[in-house]
Short mmCIF file of C-alpha atoms and ligand atoms in Angstrom, two decimals:
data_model
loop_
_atom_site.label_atom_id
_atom_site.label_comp_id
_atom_site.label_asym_id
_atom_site.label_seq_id
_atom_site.Cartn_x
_atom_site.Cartn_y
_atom_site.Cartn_z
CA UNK A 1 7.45 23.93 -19.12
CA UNK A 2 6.84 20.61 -16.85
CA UNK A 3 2.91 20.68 -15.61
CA UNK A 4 1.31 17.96 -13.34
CA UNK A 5 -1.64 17.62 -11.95
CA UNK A 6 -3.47 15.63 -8.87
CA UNK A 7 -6.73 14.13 -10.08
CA UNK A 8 -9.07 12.95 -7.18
CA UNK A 9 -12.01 11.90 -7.44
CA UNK A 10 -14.46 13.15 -4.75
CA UNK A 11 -15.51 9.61 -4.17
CA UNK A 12 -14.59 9.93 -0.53
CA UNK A 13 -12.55 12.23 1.93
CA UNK A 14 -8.74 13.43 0.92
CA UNK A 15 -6.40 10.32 2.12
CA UNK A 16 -3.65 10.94 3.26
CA UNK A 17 -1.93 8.79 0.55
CA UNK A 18 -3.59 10.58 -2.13
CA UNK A 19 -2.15 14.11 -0.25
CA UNK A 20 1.53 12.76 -0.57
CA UNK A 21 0.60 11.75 -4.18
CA UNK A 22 -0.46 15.62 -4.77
CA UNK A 23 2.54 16.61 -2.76
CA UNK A 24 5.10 14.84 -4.85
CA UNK A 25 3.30 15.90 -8.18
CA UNK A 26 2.93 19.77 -6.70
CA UNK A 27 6.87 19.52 -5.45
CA UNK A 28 8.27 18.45 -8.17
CA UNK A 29 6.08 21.07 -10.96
CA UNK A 30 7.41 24.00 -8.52
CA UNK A 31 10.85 22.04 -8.01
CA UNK A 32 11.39 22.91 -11.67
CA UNK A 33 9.43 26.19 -12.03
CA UNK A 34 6.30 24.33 -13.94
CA UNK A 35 2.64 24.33 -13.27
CA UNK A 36 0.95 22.12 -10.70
CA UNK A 37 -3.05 21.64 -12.07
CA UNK A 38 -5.90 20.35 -10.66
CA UNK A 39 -8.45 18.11 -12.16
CA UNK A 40 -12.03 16.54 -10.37
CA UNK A 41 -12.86 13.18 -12.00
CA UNK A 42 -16.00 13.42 -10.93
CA UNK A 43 -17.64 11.36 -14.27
CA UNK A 44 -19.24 8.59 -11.40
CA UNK A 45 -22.10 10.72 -10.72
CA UNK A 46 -23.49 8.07 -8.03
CA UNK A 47 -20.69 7.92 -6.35
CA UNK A 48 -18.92 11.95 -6.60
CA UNK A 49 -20.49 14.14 -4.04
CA UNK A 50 -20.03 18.29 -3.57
CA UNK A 51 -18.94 17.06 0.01
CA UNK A 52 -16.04 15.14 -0.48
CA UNK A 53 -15.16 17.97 -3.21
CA UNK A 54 -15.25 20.05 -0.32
CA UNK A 55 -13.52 17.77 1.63
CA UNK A 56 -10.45 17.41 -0.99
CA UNK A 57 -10.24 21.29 -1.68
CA UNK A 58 -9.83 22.43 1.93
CA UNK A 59 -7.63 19.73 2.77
CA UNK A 60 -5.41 20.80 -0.15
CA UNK A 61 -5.72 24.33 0.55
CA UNK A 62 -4.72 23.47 4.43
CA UNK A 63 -1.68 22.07 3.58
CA UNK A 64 -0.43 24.69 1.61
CA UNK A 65 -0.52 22.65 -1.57
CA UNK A 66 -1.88 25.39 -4.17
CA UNK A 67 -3.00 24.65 -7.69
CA UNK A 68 -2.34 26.68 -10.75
CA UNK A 69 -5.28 27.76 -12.85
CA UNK A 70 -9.05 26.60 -12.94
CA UNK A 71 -9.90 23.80 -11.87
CA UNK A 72 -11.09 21.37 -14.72
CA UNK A 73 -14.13 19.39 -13.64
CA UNK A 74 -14.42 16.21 -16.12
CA UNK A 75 -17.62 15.83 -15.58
CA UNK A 76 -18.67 19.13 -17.57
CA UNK A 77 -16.60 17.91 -20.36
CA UNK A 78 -18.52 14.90 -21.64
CA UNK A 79 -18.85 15.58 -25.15
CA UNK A 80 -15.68 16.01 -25.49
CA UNK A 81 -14.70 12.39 -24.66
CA UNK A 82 -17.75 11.00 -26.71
CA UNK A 83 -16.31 13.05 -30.29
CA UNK A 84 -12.65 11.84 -29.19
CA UNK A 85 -14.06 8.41 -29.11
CA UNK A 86 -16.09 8.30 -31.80
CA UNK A 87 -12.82 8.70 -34.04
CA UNK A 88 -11.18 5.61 -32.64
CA UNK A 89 -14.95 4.23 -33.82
CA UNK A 90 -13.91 5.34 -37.06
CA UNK A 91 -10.67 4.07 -37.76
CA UNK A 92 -11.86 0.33 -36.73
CA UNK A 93 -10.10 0.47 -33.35
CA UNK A 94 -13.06 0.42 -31.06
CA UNK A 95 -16.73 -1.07 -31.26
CA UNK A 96 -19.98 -0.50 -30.51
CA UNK A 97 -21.39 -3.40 -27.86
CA UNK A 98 -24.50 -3.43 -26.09
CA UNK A 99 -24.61 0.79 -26.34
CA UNK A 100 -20.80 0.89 -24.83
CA UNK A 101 -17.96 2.04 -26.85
CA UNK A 102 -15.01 -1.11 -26.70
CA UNK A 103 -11.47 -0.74 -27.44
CA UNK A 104 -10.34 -3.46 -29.93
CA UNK A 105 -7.00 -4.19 -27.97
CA UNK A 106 -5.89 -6.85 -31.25
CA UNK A 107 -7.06 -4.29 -33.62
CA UNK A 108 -5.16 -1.32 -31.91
CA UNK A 109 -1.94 -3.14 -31.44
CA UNK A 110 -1.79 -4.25 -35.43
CA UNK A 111 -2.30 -0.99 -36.30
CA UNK A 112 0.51 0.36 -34.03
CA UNK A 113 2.30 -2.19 -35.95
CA UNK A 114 2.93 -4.28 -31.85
CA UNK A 115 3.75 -7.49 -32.11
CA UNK A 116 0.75 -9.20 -30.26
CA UNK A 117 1.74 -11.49 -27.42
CA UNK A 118 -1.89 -13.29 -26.56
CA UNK A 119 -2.33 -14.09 -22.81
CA UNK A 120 -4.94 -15.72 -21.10
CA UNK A 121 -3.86 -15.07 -17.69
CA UNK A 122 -1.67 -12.39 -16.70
CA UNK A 123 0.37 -11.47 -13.33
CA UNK A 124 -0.08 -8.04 -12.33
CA UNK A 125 2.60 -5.81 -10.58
CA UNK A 126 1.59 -7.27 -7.46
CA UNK A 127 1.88 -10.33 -8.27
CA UNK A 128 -1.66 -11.03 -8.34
CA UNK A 129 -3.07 -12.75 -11.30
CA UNK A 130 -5.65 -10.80 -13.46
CA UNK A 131 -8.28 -12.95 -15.92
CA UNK A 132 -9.72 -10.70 -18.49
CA UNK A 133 -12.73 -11.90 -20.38
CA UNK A 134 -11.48 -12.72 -23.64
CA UNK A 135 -7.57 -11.81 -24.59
CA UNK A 136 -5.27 -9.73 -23.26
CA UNK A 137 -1.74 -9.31 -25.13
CA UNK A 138 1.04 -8.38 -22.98
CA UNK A 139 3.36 -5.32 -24.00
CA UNK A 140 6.84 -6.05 -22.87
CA UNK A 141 8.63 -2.41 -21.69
CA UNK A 142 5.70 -0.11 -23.84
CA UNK A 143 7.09 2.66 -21.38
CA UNK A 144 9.59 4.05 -19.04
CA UNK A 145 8.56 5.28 -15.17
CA UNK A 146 11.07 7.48 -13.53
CA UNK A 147 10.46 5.57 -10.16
CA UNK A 148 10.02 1.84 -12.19
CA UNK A 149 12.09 1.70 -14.22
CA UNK A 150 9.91 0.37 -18.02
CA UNK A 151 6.85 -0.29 -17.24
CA UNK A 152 5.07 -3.44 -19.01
CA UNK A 153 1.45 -4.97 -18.76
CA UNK A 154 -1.39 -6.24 -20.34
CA UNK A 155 -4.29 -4.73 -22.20
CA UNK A 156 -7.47 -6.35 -22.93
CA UNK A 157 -10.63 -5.36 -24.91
CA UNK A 158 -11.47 -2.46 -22.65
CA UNK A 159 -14.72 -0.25 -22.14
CA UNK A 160 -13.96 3.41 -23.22
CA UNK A 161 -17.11 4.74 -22.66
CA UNK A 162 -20.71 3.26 -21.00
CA UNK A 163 -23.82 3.14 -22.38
CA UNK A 164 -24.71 6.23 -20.00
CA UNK A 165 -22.37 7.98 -22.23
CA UNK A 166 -19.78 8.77 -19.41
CA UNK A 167 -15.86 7.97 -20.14
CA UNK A 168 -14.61 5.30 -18.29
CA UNK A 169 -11.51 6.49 -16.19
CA UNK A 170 -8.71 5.60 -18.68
CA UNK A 171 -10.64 7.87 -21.64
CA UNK A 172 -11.27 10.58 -19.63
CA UNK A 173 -7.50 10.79 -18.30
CA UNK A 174 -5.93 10.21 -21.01
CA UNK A 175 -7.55 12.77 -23.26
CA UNK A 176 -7.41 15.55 -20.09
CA UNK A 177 -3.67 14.86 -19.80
CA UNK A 178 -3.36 15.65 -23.44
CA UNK A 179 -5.57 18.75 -23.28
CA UNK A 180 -3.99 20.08 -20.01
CA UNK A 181 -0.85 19.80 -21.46
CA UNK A 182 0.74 17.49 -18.78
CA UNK A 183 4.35 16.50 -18.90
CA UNK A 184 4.47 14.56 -16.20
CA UNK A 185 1.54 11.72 -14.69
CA UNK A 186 2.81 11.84 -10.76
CA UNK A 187 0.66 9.06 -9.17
CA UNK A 188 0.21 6.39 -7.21
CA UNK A 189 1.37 2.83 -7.83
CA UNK A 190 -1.68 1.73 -7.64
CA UNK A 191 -2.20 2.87 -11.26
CA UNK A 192 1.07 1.08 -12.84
CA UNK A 193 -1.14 -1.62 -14.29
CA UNK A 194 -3.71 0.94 -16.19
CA UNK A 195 -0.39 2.71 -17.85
CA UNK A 196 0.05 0.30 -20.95
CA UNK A 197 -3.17 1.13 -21.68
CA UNK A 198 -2.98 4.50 -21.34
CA UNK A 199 0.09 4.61 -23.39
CA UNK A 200 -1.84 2.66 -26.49
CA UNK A 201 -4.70 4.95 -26.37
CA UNK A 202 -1.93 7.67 -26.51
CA UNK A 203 -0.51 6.41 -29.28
CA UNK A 204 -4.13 5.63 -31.05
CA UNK A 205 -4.56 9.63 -30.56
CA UNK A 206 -1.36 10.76 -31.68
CA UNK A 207 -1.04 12.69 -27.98
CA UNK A 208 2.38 13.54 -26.73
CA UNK A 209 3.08 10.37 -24.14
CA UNK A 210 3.52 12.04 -20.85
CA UNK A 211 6.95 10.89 -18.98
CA UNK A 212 5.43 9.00 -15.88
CA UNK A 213 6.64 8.66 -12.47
CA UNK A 214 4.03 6.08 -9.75
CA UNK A 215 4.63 6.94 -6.55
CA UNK A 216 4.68 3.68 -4.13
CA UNK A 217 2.05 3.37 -1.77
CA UNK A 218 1.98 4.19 2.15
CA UNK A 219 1.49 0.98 4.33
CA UNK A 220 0.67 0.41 7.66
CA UNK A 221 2.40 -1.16 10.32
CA UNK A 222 2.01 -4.94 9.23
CA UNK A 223 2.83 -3.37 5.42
CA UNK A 224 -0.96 -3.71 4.19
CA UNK A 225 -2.11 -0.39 2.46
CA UNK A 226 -2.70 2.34 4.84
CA UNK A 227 -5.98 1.94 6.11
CA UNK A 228 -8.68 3.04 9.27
CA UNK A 229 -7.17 -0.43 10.66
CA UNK A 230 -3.84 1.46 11.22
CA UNK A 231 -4.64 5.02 11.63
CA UNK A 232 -7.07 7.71 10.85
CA UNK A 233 -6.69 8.20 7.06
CA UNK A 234 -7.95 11.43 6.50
CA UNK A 235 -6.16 14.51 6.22
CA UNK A 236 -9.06 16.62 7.92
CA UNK A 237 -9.01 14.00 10.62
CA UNK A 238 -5.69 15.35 11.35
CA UNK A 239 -6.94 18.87 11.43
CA UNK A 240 -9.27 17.94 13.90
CA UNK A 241 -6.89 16.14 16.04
CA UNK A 242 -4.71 19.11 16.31
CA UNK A 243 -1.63 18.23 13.87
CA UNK A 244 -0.58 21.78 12.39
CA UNK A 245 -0.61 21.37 8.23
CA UNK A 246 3.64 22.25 8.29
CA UNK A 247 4.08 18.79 10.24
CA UNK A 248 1.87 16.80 8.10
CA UNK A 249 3.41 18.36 4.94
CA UNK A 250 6.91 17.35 6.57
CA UNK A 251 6.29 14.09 7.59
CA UNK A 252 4.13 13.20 4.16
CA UNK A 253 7.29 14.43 2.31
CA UNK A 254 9.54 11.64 4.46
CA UNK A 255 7.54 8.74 3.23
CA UNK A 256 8.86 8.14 -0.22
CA UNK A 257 11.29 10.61 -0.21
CA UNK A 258 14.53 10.73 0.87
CA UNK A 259 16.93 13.90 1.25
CA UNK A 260 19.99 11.77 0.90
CA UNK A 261 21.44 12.76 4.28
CA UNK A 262 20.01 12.26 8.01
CA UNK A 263 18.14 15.88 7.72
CA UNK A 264 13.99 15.36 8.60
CA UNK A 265 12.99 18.98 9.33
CA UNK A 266 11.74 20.61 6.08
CA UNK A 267 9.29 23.60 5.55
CA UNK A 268 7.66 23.48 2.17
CA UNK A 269 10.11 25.81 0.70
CA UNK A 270 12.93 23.57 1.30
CA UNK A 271 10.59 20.84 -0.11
CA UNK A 272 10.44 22.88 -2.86
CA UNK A 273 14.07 23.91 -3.50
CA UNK A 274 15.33 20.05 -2.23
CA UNK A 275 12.98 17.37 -3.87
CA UNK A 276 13.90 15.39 -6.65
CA UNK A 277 11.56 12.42 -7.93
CA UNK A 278 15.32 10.10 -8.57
CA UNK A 279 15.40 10.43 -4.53
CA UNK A 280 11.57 8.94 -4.36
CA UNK A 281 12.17 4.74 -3.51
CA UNK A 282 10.54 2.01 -5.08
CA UNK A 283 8.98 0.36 -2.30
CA UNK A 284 5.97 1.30 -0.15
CA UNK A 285 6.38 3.55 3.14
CA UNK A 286 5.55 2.64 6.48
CA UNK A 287 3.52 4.61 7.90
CA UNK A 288 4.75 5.64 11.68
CA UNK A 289 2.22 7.71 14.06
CA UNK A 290 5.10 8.17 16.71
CA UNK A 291 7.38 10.05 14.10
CA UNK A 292 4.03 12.32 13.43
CA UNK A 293 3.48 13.20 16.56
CA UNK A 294 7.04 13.80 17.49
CA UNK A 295 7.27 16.10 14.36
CA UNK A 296 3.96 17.96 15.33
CA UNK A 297 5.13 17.92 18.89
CA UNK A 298 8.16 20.30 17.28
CA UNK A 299 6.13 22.23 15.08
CA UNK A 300 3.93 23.40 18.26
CA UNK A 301 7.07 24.74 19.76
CA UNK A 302 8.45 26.52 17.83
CA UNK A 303 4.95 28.47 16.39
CA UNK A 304 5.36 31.74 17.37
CA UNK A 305 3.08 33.57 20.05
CA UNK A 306 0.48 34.86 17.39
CA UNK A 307 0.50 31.71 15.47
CA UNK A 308 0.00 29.42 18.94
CA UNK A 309 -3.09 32.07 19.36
CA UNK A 310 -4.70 31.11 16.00
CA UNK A 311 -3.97 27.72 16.33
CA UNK A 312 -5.36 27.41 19.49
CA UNK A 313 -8.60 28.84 18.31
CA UNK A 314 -10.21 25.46 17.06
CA UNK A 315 -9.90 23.98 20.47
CA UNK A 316 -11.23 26.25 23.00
CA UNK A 317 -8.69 28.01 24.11
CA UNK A 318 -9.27 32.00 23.08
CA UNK A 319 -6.35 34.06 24.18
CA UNK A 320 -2.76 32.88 25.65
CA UNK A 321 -0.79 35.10 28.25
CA UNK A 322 3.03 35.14 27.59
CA UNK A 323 3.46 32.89 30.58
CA UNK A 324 0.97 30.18 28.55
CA UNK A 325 2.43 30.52 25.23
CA UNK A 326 6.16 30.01 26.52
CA UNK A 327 4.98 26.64 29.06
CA UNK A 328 3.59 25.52 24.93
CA UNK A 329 7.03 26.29 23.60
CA UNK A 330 8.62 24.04 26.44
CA UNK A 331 7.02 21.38 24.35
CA UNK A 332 5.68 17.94 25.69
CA UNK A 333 2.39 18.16 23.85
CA UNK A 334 1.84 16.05 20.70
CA UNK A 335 -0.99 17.54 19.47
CA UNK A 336 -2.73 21.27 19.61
CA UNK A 337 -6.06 19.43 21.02
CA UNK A 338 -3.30 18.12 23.95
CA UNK A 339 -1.68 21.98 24.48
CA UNK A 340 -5.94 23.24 24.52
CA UNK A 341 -6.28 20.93 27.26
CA UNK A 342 -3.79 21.51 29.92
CA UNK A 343 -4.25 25.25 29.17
CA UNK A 344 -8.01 24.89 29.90
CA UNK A 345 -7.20 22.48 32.82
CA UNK A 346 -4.48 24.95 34.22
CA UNK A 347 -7.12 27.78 34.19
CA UNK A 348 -9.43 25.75 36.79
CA UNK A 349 -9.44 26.64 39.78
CA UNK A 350 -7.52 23.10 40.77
CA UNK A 351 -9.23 20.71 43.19
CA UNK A 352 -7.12 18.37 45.37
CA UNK A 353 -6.55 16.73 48.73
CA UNK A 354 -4.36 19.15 50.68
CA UNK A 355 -2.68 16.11 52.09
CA UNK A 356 -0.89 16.36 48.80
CA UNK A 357 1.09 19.23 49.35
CA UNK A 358 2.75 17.88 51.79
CA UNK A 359 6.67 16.36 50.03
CA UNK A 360 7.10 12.92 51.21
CA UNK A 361 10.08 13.67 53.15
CA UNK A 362 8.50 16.57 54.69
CA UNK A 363 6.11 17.73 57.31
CA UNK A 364 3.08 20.16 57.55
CA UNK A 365 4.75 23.03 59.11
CA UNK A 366 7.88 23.31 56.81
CA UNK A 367 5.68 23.33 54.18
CA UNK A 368 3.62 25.99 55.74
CA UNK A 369 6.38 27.95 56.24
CA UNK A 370 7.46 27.25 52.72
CA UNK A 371 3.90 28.45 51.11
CA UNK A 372 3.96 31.63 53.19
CA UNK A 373 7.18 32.68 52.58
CA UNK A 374 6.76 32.04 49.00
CA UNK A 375 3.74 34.15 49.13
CA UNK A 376 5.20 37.05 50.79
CA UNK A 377 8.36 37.07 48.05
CA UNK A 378 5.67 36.77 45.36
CA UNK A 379 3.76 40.09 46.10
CA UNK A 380 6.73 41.76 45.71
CA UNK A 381 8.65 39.80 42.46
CA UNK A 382 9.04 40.39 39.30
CA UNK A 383 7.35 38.26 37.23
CA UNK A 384 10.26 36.82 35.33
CA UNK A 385 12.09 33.56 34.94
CA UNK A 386 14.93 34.18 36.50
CA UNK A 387 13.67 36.19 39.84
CA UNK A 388 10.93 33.76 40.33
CA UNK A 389 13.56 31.31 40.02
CA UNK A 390 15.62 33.23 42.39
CA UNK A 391 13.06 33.75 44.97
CA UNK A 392 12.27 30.57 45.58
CA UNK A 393 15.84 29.49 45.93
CA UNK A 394 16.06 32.05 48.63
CA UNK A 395 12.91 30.70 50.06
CA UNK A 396 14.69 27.21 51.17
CA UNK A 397 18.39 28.96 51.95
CA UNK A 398 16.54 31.89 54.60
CA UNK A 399 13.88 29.39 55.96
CA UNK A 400 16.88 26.32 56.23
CA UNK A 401 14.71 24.40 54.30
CA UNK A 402 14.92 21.73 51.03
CA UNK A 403 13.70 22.25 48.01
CA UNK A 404 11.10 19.48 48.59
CA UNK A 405 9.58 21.84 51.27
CA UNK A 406 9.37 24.56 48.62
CA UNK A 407 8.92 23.91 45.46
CA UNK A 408 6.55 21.02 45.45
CA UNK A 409 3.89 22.28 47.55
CA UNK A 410 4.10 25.05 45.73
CA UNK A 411 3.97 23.15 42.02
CA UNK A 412 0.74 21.26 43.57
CA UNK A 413 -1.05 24.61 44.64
CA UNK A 414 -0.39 26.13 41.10
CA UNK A 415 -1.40 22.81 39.22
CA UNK A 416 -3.23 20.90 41.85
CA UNK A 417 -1.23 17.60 40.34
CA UNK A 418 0.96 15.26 41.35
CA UNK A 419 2.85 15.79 38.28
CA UNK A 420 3.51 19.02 36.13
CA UNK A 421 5.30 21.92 34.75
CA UNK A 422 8.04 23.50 37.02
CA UNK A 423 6.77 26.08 39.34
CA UNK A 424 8.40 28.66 37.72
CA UNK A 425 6.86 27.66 34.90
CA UNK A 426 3.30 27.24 35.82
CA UNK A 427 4.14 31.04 37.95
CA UNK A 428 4.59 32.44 34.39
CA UNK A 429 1.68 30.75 33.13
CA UNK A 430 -0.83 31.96 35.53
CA UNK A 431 0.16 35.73 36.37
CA UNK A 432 0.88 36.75 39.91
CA UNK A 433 -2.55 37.32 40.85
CA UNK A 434 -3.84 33.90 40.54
CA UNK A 435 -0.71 32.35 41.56
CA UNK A 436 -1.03 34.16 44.74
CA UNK A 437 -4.38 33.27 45.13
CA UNK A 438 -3.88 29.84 44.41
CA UNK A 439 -1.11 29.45 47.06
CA UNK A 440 -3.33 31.40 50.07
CA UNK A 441 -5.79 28.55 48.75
CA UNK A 442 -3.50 26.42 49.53
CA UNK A 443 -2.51 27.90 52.66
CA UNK A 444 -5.81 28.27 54.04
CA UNK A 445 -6.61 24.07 53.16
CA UNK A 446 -3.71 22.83 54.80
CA UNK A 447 -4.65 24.52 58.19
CA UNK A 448 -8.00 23.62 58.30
CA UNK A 449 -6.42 19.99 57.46
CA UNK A 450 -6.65 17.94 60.54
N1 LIG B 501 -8.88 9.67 -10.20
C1 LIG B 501 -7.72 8.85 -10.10
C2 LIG B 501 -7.52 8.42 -8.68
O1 LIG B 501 -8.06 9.06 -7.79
C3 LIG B 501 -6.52 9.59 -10.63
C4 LIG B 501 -5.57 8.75 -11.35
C5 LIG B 501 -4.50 9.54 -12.08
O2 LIG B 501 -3.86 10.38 -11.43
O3 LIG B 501 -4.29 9.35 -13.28
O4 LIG B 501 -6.85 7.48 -8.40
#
């Protein structure tokens, strides 16, 4: 059975990188009916806080990405990695130095029976160049990455485990992948240059050697790794801004992966049933804000009336009339925190210059007649779309009027703005009785206008 994992450490808040990293490794375990596991690496006690735990947890749990079994918390396992690396001790492949434990890279790599290839300097996958103290031996293709392509590197005399007696990350994961059982390291690029390593301290184990697959790394605009220069970076930032979790989960899925064809809406189910890691690219993906917020912009429509209720919840707005929920499903609104707003807004009683509801082409007493008329029809409609629709169509044809006499004074007494919904629309949204109100409002300011 495949199993992955996602392995943050609760260093800081759940990026949004390291939520498409979890994605991938969660879509592809379920892809293929396997296990999807979760693991804290939480051995940098200075740094690992019960907050950003927090933080990671509900921001996994938000976005629908569920783990499989108990959570494994490295940190409560650190005798485990001391008697695992005591062995390599042992067998003359790591030293004591100055109370740390010290792989022997030369000594490892003879007994793996590698030829050695001594370096002084060595160019990293990004092209940057890397100066280890002492020598570092580069291993020419020591492993295959289903994204990569074979992977090679360098490896050094590394530190195993500190003198505090906590593993250093490339211990700890590379005995907890054994242990969990993974089949498959999903991760972020970012980690290609620790894998040669990893892979040698496999082999010095005798562990399995998990298939790999590094995940390339979002960018921003100007193609430097996503960061608060670009955009806000952290998944519960986008909670808070009002992006629904279905959105994020969609547009995450889009940057990397590719369906093959010009589709881009995808619930997690069809994530589920359609990804394939041989359809993830190579190269980083740009991260694009507009494409977000046209994506949440869909998701808000198409919520249904219950779901726009609870979602509306975290930003003030309680309850939604029919009327309010369908002017939502019109769309327009990128976020739920913009949908909160007009619906609070449209619930004030609106202030404006009556001035205003005058139409530029017309004149106060058509547009008298066209409020009152409208008012009179409204007592006795029914409150759909189509006879609101229809009475104020016969508004202008009995009254010889234009639609600018009608409908726009009667769009600025429902919204008090130069700009908004339809008046049908905004009738729907606010009920008959405080349209009605609203207009004789508006009646009453435009004769005491001078
Ligand atoms: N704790 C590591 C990180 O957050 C995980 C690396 C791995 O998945 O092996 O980058």
């Amino acid at each position: 059975m495949i199993k992955t994992r996602f392995a943050p450490s609760p260093t800081g808040q759940l990026h949004i990188g390291s939520a498409r990293t979890a994605l991938f490794a969660f879509l592809f375990a379920k892809h293929n009916e396997g296990e999807f596991a979760l693991r804290i690496e939480d051995t940098d006690q200075g740094r690992s806080t019960k907050e950003f735990e927090k933080n990671i947890l509900e921001g996994l749990d938000w976005l629908g990405i569920n783990h499989d079994g108990e959570i494994l918390y490295q940190s409560s396992r650190l005798e485990i990695y001391k008697s695992a690396v005591e062995k390599l001790v042992q067998n003359g492949f790591a030293v004591e130095k100055d109370g740390a434990i010290v792989l022997q890279a030369k000594e490892a790599l003879e007994k793996l029976g590698i030829p050695l290839e001594p370096i002084k300097t060595f160019v990293g996958w990004r092209g940057e160049k890397t100066r280890e103290n002492g020598v570092a031996y580069f291993l020419k293709n020591i492993g295959d990455d289903l994204i990569h392509g074979k992977i090679s590197g360098a490896i050094s005399d590394t530190v195993l485990l500190r003198s505090d007696g906590t593993p250093t990350f490339h211990l700890a994961v590379v005995i907890d992948d054994e242990e969990m059982g993974i089949t498959h390291v999903v991760r972020g690029d970012d980690h290609l240059s620790n894998t040669p390593l990893h892979i040698i301290l496999q082999k010095l184990f005798n562990y399995n050697i998990p298939k790999y697959a590094h995940i390339p790394m979002i960018l921003g605009t100007d193609r430097s790794k996503l960061s608060k220069r670009h955009a806000a970076t952290a998944v519960s930032d986008y909670k808070k801004m009002g992006y629904l979790p279905e959105a994020l989960v969609n547009f995450m899925a889009l940057l990397g992966w590719n369906p093959k064809d010009d589709r881009e809406i995808f619930s997690l189910d069809d994530l589920i049933r359609e990804f394939k890691l041989e359809n993830v690219n190579k190269s980083g993906a740009i991260f694009d804000i507009e494409k977000l917020n046209w994506m949440n912009g869909g998701y808000i429509q198409v919520e249904s009336p219950k779901a726009k209720v609870e979602s509306l919840k975290d930003f003030g707005v309680d309850e939604l009339s029919v009327g309010e929920s369908e002017l939502i499903s019109r769309g327009g609104f990128k976020t739920l925190q913009e949908a909160a707003d007009y619906i609070t807004q449209l619930r004030k009683t609106p202030e404006y210059d009556s001035s205003l509801l005058i139409f530029k082409k017309s004149d106060k007493e058509k547009t008298n007649i066209g409020l009152k008329t409208t008012s009179e029809k409204l007592s006795n409609a029914d409150w759909s779309e189509e006879l609101l629709q229809k009475a104020l169509e016969s508004v202008v044809s009995e009254k010889n009027l234009t639609n600018g006499d009608v409908f726009w004074p009667v769009r600025v007494a429902l919204s008090g703005a130069e700009k908004s919904p339809s008046p049908v629309e905004l009738l729907l949204a606010l009920g008959k009785d405080e349209s009605i109100k609203r207009i004789t409002k508006a009646i009453n300011g435009l004769e005491n206008q001078n």
